[in-house]
Amino acid sequence: IKKIGVLTSGGDAPGMNAAVRAVVRTAIAKGIEVYGIYDGYLGLHEGRIKKLERHNVSDMINRGGTFLGSARFPEFKEESVRHTAIANMRKLDIEALVVVGGDGSYMGAKKMTEMGFPCIGLPGTIDNDIAGTDYTIGFHTALNTVLDAIDRLRDTSSSHNRISIVEIMGRHCGDLTMMAAIGGGAEFTIIPEKGYNEDELVASIVSDVEKGKKHAIIAITEHITNVADLAMVIEKRTHLETRATILGHTQRGGSPCAFDRIMASEMGAFAVELLIQGEAGRCVGIQSNKLTHHDIIDAIENMARPFNQSIYDLTKILS
Ligand code: F6P
């Protein structure tokens, strides 16, 4: 293999730059040319492709976001759009593509692999919702960011005897919420995997307040309910002031933590090794502390992500 491409796609995640840097430097060390594709699948479709040298990824290991840029590009679902994208790479004799992104990005990589263009997927998303890996690139950094926010909210909510609701990203995955709830000592943890019953939640907060609780942190994943409305309901029933904080995109930014930098570097280098070994259509993961790879089609179609029940149970026991 002589030429490969690399792109980042979907929501950016801290550590994506470290992954791209590792792809670029490992490939060059093995005599392979690397082409950076800017702005994800959108840029691939529009031919925004530039050769990358070692120095292009200098001073990148510590930077959040993605220097290659990213985009949400639903049009990539159309076969004709993917044909143009593949043709743009073939024009430059690019033989394979490394895609760093979340589940939507994996779907694009899977489809191109099925069309005969080999792709390798690296899990890059703060959501930790990708099959075939215990952790995704960006998850631990976002977790530390959320934890820092919870610590700050605890300071002020305990000073004012208030209840704080903190809305945490994750789309349909409660991992970020659960782990942050444990690390931040949240009293209540609401995640999409477990359903939501507002009456039950409010009743148990009321019961805690009646027992003398003066403040509490409620960690809740986004898209479950309107947290501002929930705050009003809780305040009315408990007579304790209640505030809702939506952490939003602050969770996506920031310099990657050590774990994400190192894991992303290992995964990026591993992706290049796989291509050299002739592997294609694979997605890289870390499972039980070991780098692994799975068939990308199988991962998307058949591999369900196991729910971490013991972590969820711990949020209840320790709250
Ligand atoms: O997938 C990462 C993520 O940050 C999710 O947690 C969130 O639901 C979504 O992206 C937000 O997307 P956007 O940045 O396009 O609003």
Coordinates of C-alpha atoms and ligand atoms in Angstrom, one line a residue:
I1 CA 0.0 0.0 0.0
K2 CA 1.5 3.4 -1.1
K3 CA -1.1 6.1 -0.4
I4 CA -3.8 6.4 2.3
G5 CA -6.2 9.1 3.3
V6 CA -7.4 10.2 6.7
L7 CA -10.4 12.2 7.8
T8 CA -12.3 13.1 10.9
S9 CA -16.1 13.1 10.8
G10 CA -19.2 13.8 12.9
G11 CA -19.0 15.6 16.3
D12 CA -15.3 16.5 17.0
A13 CA -13.7 14.9 20.0
P14 CA -10.6 15.7 22.0
G15 CA -7.9 13.3 20.9
M16 CA -8.8 13.3 17.2
N17 CA -5.7 15.3 16.4
A18 CA -3.6 12.8 18.3
A19 CA -5.1 10.0 16.2
V20 CA -4.5 11.8 12.9
R21 CA -0.9 12.6 14.0
A22 CA -0.2 9.0 14.7
V23 CA -1.7 7.9 11.3
V24 CA 0.4 10.4 9.5
R25 CA 3.7 9.7 11.3
T26 CA 3.4 6.0 11.4
A27 CA 2.5 5.8 7.7
I28 CA 5.4 8.1 6.7
A29 CA 7.8 6.1 8.8
K30 CA 6.7 3.0 6.8
G31 CA 7.1 4.8 3.4
I32 CA 3.4 5.4 2.8
E33 CA 2.1 8.8 1.7
V34 CA -0.8 10.3 3.6
Y35 CA -3.5 12.6 2.4
G36 CA -5.6 14.7 4.8
I37 CA -9.2 15.1 3.8
Y38 CA -10.7 18.3 5.2
D39 CA -14.2 18.7 6.7
G40 CA -15.1 15.1 6.9
Y41 CA -17.2 13.4 4.2
L42 CA -18.4 16.8 2.9
G43 CA -14.8 17.7 2.1
L44 CA -14.2 14.2 0.6
H45 CA -17.1 14.7 -1.7
E46 CA -15.9 18.2 -2.7
G47 CA -12.3 17.0 -3.1
R48 CA -10.7 19.0 -0.3
I49 CA -7.7 16.8 -0.1
K50 CA -4.1 17.7 0.7
K51 CA -0.9 15.7 1.2
L52 CA 0.3 15.8 4.8
E53 CA 3.9 15.7 5.9
R54 CA 5.3 15.1 9.4
H55 CA 5.5 18.8 10.2
N56 CA 1.8 19.3 9.4
V57 CA 1.0 17.4 12.6
S58 CA 3.5 19.2 14.8
D59 CA 2.0 20.8 17.9
M60 CA -1.2 18.8 17.5
I61 CA -1.0 16.2 20.2
N62 CA -2.3 18.6 22.9
R63 CA -4.9 20.4 20.8
G64 CA -8.7 19.8 21.2
G65 CA -11.0 19.7 18.2
T66 CA -9.8 18.5 14.9
F67 CA -7.4 20.5 12.7
L68 CA -8.8 18.6 9.7
G69 CA -12.2 20.0 10.4
S70 CA -15.4 18.0 10.6
A71 CA -18.9 18.2 9.4
R72 CA -22.3 16.5 9.6
F73 CA -23.1 15.4 6.0
P74 CA -26.2 13.3 5.8
E75 CA -26.0 13.4 2.0
F76 CA -23.3 10.8 2.3
K77 CA -26.1 8.2 2.7
E78 CA -26.7 8.6 -1.1
E79 CA -24.7 6.1 -3.2
S80 CA -24.0 8.7 -6.0
V81 CA -22.4 11.0 -3.4
R82 CA -20.2 8.2 -2.2
H83 CA -19.2 7.4 -5.8
T84 CA -17.9 10.9 -6.3
A85 CA -16.1 10.7 -3.0
I86 CA -14.4 7.4 -3.9
A87 CA -13.5 8.8 -7.4
N88 CA -11.9 11.8 -5.8
M89 CA -9.6 9.5 -3.8
R90 CA -8.9 7.2 -6.8
K91 CA -7.8 10.2 -8.9
L92 CA -5.0 10.7 -6.4
D93 CA -4.2 6.9 -6.3
I94 CA -5.3 6.8 -2.6
E95 CA -5.9 3.2 -1.9
A96 CA -7.5 3.2 1.6
L97 CA -9.0 5.6 4.1
V98 CA -8.8 5.9 7.9
V99 CA -12.0 7.5 9.3
V100 CA -12.0 8.9 12.8
G101 CA -15.5 9.4 14.0
G102 CA -18.7 8.1 15.7
D103 CA -21.4 5.7 14.6
G104 CA -22.6 7.9 11.7
S105 CA -19.0 8.1 10.4
Y106 CA -18.6 4.3 10.7
M107 CA -21.7 3.9 8.6
G108 CA -20.1 5.9 5.8
A109 CA -16.9 3.8 6.2
K110 CA -18.9 0.6 6.1
K111 CA -20.8 1.6 2.9
M112 CA -17.5 2.6 1.1
T113 CA -16.0 -0.7 2.1
E114 CA -19.0 -2.5 0.7
M115 CA -18.5 -0.5 -2.5
G116 CA -14.9 -1.8 -2.8
F117 CA -13.0 1.0 -1.2
P118 CA -11.2 -0.2 2.0
C119 CA -11.7 1.8 5.1
I120 CA -10.5 1.5 8.7
G121 CA -12.6 3.1 11.5
L122 CA -11.2 4.7 14.7
P123 CA -13.8 5.4 17.4
G124 CA -13.8 9.2 17.9
T125 CA -16.7 10.5 19.9
I126 CA -17.2 11.8 23.5
D127 CA -20.4 9.6 23.7
N128 CA -18.6 6.2 24.2
D129 CA -21.4 4.5 22.2
I130 CA -19.4 2.5 19.6
A131 CA -19.5 -1.2 19.4
G132 CA -16.3 -3.2 19.6
T133 CA -14.4 -0.9 22.0
D134 CA -14.5 -0.3 25.7
Y135 CA -13.6 3.4 25.2
T136 CA -13.9 6.0 22.5
I137 CA -11.4 8.7 21.8
G138 CA -12.5 11.9 23.6
F139 CA -14.7 10.1 26.2
H140 CA -12.3 10.5 29.2
T141 CA -11.5 14.1 28.4
A142 CA -15.2 14.9 28.3
L143 CA -15.7 13.0 31.5
N144 CA -13.1 15.1 33.3
T145 CA -14.8 18.3 31.9
V146 CA -18.2 17.1 33.2
L147 CA -16.7 16.2 36.5
D148 CA -15.1 19.6 36.9
A149 CA -18.5 21.2 36.2
I150 CA -20.2 19.0 38.7
D151 CA -17.6 19.8 41.4
R152 CA -18.3 23.5 40.8
L153 CA -22.0 23.1 40.9
R154 CA -21.7 21.2 44.2
D155 CA -19.8 24.1 45.7
T156 CA -22.5 26.6 44.9
S157 CA -25.5 24.3 45.4
S158 CA -24.4 23.2 48.8
S159 CA -23.6 26.9 49.8
H160 CA -27.1 27.9 48.8
N161 CA -29.0 24.7 49.8
R162 CA -30.1 24.3 46.3
I163 CA -30.8 21.3 44.0
S164 CA -28.7 21.3 40.8
I165 CA -29.7 19.5 37.7
V166 CA -26.9 19.0 35.2
E167 CA -27.6 17.9 31.7
I168 CA -24.8 15.9 30.1
M169 CA -24.2 14.9 26.5
G170 CA -24.1 11.4 25.2
R171 CA -27.0 11.3 22.7
H172 CA -28.5 7.8 23.4
C173 CA -25.7 6.6 25.7
G174 CA -25.6 7.1 29.4
D175 CA -21.9 6.3 29.9
L176 CA -20.8 9.9 30.3
T177 CA -23.6 10.6 32.7
M178 CA -23.1 7.4 34.8
M179 CA -19.3 7.8 35.1
A180 CA -19.6 11.5 35.9
A181 CA -22.3 10.7 38.5
I182 CA -20.0 8.3 40.3
G183 CA -16.9 10.5 40.1
G184 CA -18.9 13.6 41.1
G185 CA -21.0 11.9 43.8
A186 CA -24.4 12.8 42.2
E187 CA -27.4 11.9 44.2
F188 CA -29.6 11.0 41.2
T189 CA -28.6 9.5 37.8
I190 CA -31.0 9.5 34.9
I191 CA -29.9 7.8 31.7
P192 CA -31.6 6.9 28.5
E193 CA -31.0 3.1 28.9
K194 CA -33.2 3.0 32.0
G195 CA -36.3 5.0 31.0
Y196 CA -37.6 8.0 32.8
N197 CA -40.4 8.4 35.2
E198 CA -40.7 12.0 36.4
D199 CA -43.2 11.2 39.2
E200 CA -40.8 8.6 40.7
L201 CA -37.8 10.9 40.5
V202 CA -39.6 13.8 42.1
A203 CA -41.1 11.6 44.8
S204 CA -37.7 10.2 45.8
I205 CA -36.2 13.7 45.9
V206 CA -39.0 14.9 48.1
S207 CA -38.5 11.9 50.4
D208 CA -34.7 12.8 50.7
V209 CA -35.6 16.4 51.5
E210 CA -38.0 15.3 54.1
K211 CA -35.3 13.2 55.7
G212 CA -33.2 16.4 56.0
K213 CA -31.2 16.6 52.7
K214 CA -30.5 20.2 51.9
H215 CA -28.9 20.0 48.4
A216 CA -28.5 17.5 45.7
I217 CA -27.0 16.9 42.3
I218 CA -29.1 15.3 39.6
A219 CA -27.1 14.0 36.6
I220 CA -29.2 13.5 33.5
T221 CA -28.4 12.7 29.9
E222 CA -29.6 15.1 27.2
H223 CA -32.8 14.5 25.2
I224 CA -34.6 12.9 28.1
T225 CA -36.7 15.8 29.3
N226 CA -36.7 19.6 29.4
V227 CA -34.4 20.2 32.4
A228 CA -35.7 23.8 33.0
D229 CA -39.2 22.5 33.3
L230 CA -38.0 19.7 35.6
A231 CA -36.3 22.3 37.8
M232 CA -39.6 24.1 38.3
V233 CA -41.5 20.9 39.2
I234 CA -38.8 19.9 41.8
E235 CA -38.7 23.4 43.3
K236 CA -42.5 23.5 43.7
R237 CA -42.6 20.1 45.3
T238 CA -39.5 20.4 47.6
H239 CA -39.6 24.1 48.3
L240 CA -35.8 24.1 47.7
E241 CA -34.5 26.4 45.0
T242 CA -33.6 24.3 42.0
R243 CA -31.4 25.3 39.0
A244 CA -30.7 23.5 35.7
T245 CA -27.4 23.7 33.9
I246 CA -26.9 22.4 30.4
L247 CA -23.2 21.8 29.9
G248 CA -23.7 21.6 26.1
H249 CA -20.7 22.0 23.7
T250 CA -18.2 22.9 26.5
Q251 CA -18.1 19.1 26.9
R252 CA -16.6 18.6 23.5
G253 CA -13.7 21.1 23.7
G254 CA -10.5 21.3 25.5
S255 CA -7.1 19.7 25.5
P256 CA -7.2 15.9 25.4
C257 CA -6.3 14.1 28.7
A258 CA -3.4 11.7 28.9
F259 CA -5.5 8.6 28.4
D260 CA -7.1 10.0 25.2
R261 CA -3.8 11.2 23.8
I262 CA -2.1 7.8 24.4
M263 CA -5.1 5.6 23.3
A264 CA -5.6 7.8 20.1
S265 CA -1.9 7.5 19.3
E266 CA -1.9 3.7 19.7
M267 CA -5.1 3.4 17.7
G268 CA -3.8 5.6 14.9
A269 CA -0.6 3.6 14.6
F270 CA -2.5 0.3 14.8
A271 CA -4.8 1.4 11.9
V272 CA -1.8 1.9 9.6
E273 CA -0.3 -1.5 10.7
L274 CA -3.6 -3.2 9.8
L275 CA -3.6 -1.6 6.3
I276 CA 0.0 -2.7 5.8
Q277 CA -1.0 -6.3 6.8
G278 CA -3.7 -6.1 4.1
E279 CA -6.6 -5.8 6.4
A280 CA -9.5 -3.6 5.3
G281 CA -13.1 -2.9 6.4
R282 CA -12.0 -3.1 10.1
C283 CA -12.8 -0.9 13.1
V284 CA -10.3 -0.5 15.8
G285 CA -11.1 -0.8 19.5
I286 CA -9.6 -1.2 22.9
Q287 CA -11.0 -4.1 24.9
S288 CA -9.7 -5.3 28.3
N289 CA -6.7 -3.0 27.7
K290 CA -5.7 -4.6 24.4
L291 CA -6.0 -3.1 20.9
T292 CA -8.5 -5.1 18.9
H293 CA -10.1 -4.9 15.5
H294 CA -13.5 -6.1 14.2
D295 CA -15.2 -6.3 10.8
I296 CA -16.7 -2.8 10.4
I297 CA -19.9 -4.2 8.8
D298 CA -20.4 -6.8 11.5
A299 CA -19.7 -4.2 14.3
I300 CA -22.4 -1.9 13.0
E301 CA -25.0 -4.6 12.1
N302 CA -24.5 -7.2 14.8
M303 CA -22.4 -6.1 17.7
A304 CA -24.6 -4.6 20.4
R305 CA -22.7 -2.4 22.9
P306 CA -23.1 -4.0 26.3
F307 CA -24.7 -1.8 28.9
N308 CA -22.5 -1.3 32.0
Q309 CA -25.0 -2.5 34.6
S310 CA -22.5 -2.7 37.5
I311 CA -21.6 1.0 37.0
Y312 CA -25.3 1.9 37.0
D313 CA -25.8 -0.1 40.2
L314 CA -22.9 1.7 41.8
T315 CA -24.5 5.1 41.1
K316 CA -27.5 3.9 43.2
I317 CA -25.4 2.4 46.0
L318 CA -23.1 5.4 46.4
S319 CA -25.7 8.1 46.1
Ligands
F6P1 O1 -21.9 12.8 19.2 C1 -21.3 13.8 20.0 C2 -22.3 14.8 20.4 O2 -21.6 15.8 21.1 C3 -23.5 14.3 21.2 O3 -23.2 14.0 22.5 C4 -24.5 15.3 21.0 O4 -25.8 14.8 21.1 C5 -24.3 15.8 19.6 O5 -22.9 15.4 19.3 C6 -24.5 17.2 19.3 O6 -24.3 17.4 18.0 P1 -24.0 18.9 17.3 O7 -22.7 19.3 17.7 O8 -24.1 18.6 15.8 O9 -25.1 19.8 17.8

